[in-house]
């Protein structure tokens, strides 16, 4: 359960028909851009939005022309968590199953994706919105970004993968402070703490995030997927296990056409053209 107001009072979700898509899907070269589209509610995580984002993410993953995925929010906020005024807060113990079928599969899919995932945090990210911001590989925050684990203010427990992602990013002491005190962290502090890759001016956020996504999209897909798996696996491995995993991954990389292309481009002092083979 999450908080729909990162920095202001919560607003109830209006009961109106919705002709607009919950998620806007666009393409820029090999980058699929997925934009949460509930700006009136600061992109609060209605169940329909979570489902639409998961569906859009699966489409991007299945598309061979997509080499990187960029997730951001429409309007002045990235994702403010659950909507007040909706059915969420009347569900009681049944909320566990809604989480299992809603936010959990989405967070798991983003973390497990073989394709690089970039998140552009444009304003407040609260509650499970923090988990969403951290579910990709590289998070870029705008100057106006705000990270708030608001659960304790509601009498709720952590969700959206925040118990896992925040502690791994900033360590146990800071994770406890952020969660237990519901401490607000601005974009620059989030970068200073290592919660996100970098903080940039709001006007430069999408350009910076897109530049990163394009670089990843132009990179060697097999290599990037292997590196993602290595970093993830090494978190729970011994040194001996990590060394063996590195040998196995390198053996897999060295039989690809991309490896030969990368080596040739290095010798010839030109930009490599990676094809994912």
Coordinates of N, CA, C and O in Angstrom, one line a residue, residues 6 78 121 123-127 129-131 133-134 139-142 144-150 178 182-191 195-196:
X6 N 2.8 12.8 -2.5 CA 4.2 12.8 -2.0 C 4.5 14.1 -1.3 O 5.3 14.1 -0.3
X78 N 6.3 11.5 -11.2 CA 6.6 10.2 -11.7 C 5.6 9.2 -11.3 O 4.9 8.7 -12.2
X121 N 12.8 10.0 -13.5 CA 12.0 10.3 -12.4 C 11.7 11.8 -12.4 O 12.5 12.7 -12.0
X123 N 9.8 14.4 -10.9 CA 8.9 14.8 -9.8 C 8.8 13.8 -8.7 O 9.6 12.8 -8.6
X124 N 7.7 13.9 -7.9 CA 7.6 12.9 -6.8 C 7.5 11.5 -7.2 O 6.7 11.1 -8.1
X125 N 8.1 10.6 -6.4 CA 7.9 9.2 -6.4 C 7.7 8.8 -5.0 O 8.6 8.9 -4.1
X126 N 6.5 8.3 -4.7 CA 6.1 8.0 -3.3 C 5.7 6.5 -3.2 O 5.2 5.9 -4.2
X127 N 5.9 5.9 -2.0 CA 5.4 4.6 -1.8 C 6.0 3.6 -2.9 O 7.2 3.6 -3.1
X129 N 5.8 3.9 -5.9 CA 6.4 4.7 -6.9 C 7.9 4.7 -6.8 O 8.6 4.7 -7.8
X130 N 8.4 4.6 -5.6 CA 9.9 4.5 -5.4 C 10.4 3.2 -5.9 O 11.4 3.1 -6.6
X131 N 9.6 2.1 -5.6 CA 10.0 0.8 -6.1 C 10.0 0.8 -7.6 O 10.9 0.2 -8.2
X133 N 10.5 3.3 -9.6 CA 11.7 4.1 -10.1 C 13.0 3.3 -10.0 O 13.9 3.5 -10.8
X134 N 13.1 2.4 -9.0 CA 14.3 1.7 -8.8 C 14.3 0.3 -9.4 O 15.3 -0.4 -9.4
X139 N 18.4 4.8 -13.0 CA 17.4 5.8 -12.7 C 18.1 7.1 -12.8 O 19.1 7.4 -12.2
X140 N 17.4 8.1 -13.5 CA 17.9 9.4 -13.6 C 16.8 10.3 -13.0 O 15.6 10.2 -13.3
X141 N 17.2 11.2 -12.1 CA 16.2 12.0 -11.4 C 16.3 13.5 -11.8 O 17.4 14.0 -12.1
X142 N 15.2 14.1 -12.0 CA 15.2 15.6 -12.2 C 15.4 16.3 -10.9 O 15.2 15.7 -9.8
X144 N 13.6 18.4 -9.4 CA 12.4 18.4 -8.6 C 11.9 17.0 -8.1 O 10.9 17.0 -7.5
X145 N 12.7 16.0 -8.4 CA 12.3 14.7 -8.0 C 12.3 14.6 -6.4 O 13.0 15.3 -5.7
X146 N 11.4 13.8 -5.9 CA 11.2 13.6 -4.5 C 11.0 12.1 -4.2 O 10.0 11.5 -4.9
X147 N 11.7 11.5 -3.4 CA 11.6 10.1 -3.0 C 11.0 10.0 -1.6 O 11.7 10.5 -0.7
X148 N 9.9 9.4 -1.4 CA 9.3 9.3 -0.1 C 8.7 7.9 0.1 O 7.7 7.5 -0.6
X149 N 9.2 7.2 1.1 CA 8.6 5.9 1.5 C 7.6 6.3 2.6 O 7.9 6.4 3.8
X150 N 6.4 6.5 2.1 CA 5.3 7.1 2.9 C 4.5 6.1 3.7 O 3.6 6.5 4.4
X178 N 14.9 6.1 6.0 CA 13.9 6.5 5.0 C 12.5 5.9 5.2 O 11.5 6.5 5.0
X182 N 9.8 8.0 7.3 CA 9.2 8.6 6.1 C 9.9 9.9 5.7 O 9.3 10.9 5.4
X183 N 11.2 9.8 5.6 CA 12.1 10.9 5.3 C 12.0 11.2 3.8 O 12.2 10.3 3.0
X184 N 11.8 12.5 3.5 CA 11.8 12.9 2.1 C 13.2 13.1 1.6 O 14.0 13.8 2.2
X185 N 13.5 12.5 0.4 CA 14.8 12.7 -0.2 C 14.7 13.3 -1.5 O 13.9 12.8 -2.4
X186 N 15.3 14.5 -1.7 CA 15.2 15.2 -3.0 C 16.1 14.5 -4.0 O 16.9 13.6 -3.7
X187 N 16.0 15.0 -5.3 CA 16.7 14.3 -6.4 C 18.2 14.4 -6.2 O 18.9 13.4 -6.5
X188 N 18.8 15.5 -5.8 CA 20.2 15.6 -5.6 C 20.7 14.7 -4.5 O 21.7 14.0 -4.6
X189 N 20.0 14.7 -3.4 CA 20.3 13.8 -2.3 C 20.3 12.4 -2.7 O 21.1 11.5 -2.3
X190 N 19.3 12.0 -3.5 CA 19.1 10.6 -3.9 C 20.3 10.2 -4.7 O 20.8 9.1 -4.6
X191 N 20.8 11.1 -5.6 CA 22.1 10.8 -6.3 C 23.3 10.8 -5.4 O 24.1 9.9 -5.6
X195 N 21.1 6.3 -4.5 CA 19.7 5.7 -4.8 C 19.5 5.7 -6.3 O 18.8 4.9 -6.8
X196 N 20.0 6.8 -7.0 CA 19.8 6.9 -8.4 C 21.2 7.2 -9.0 O 22.1 7.5 -8.4

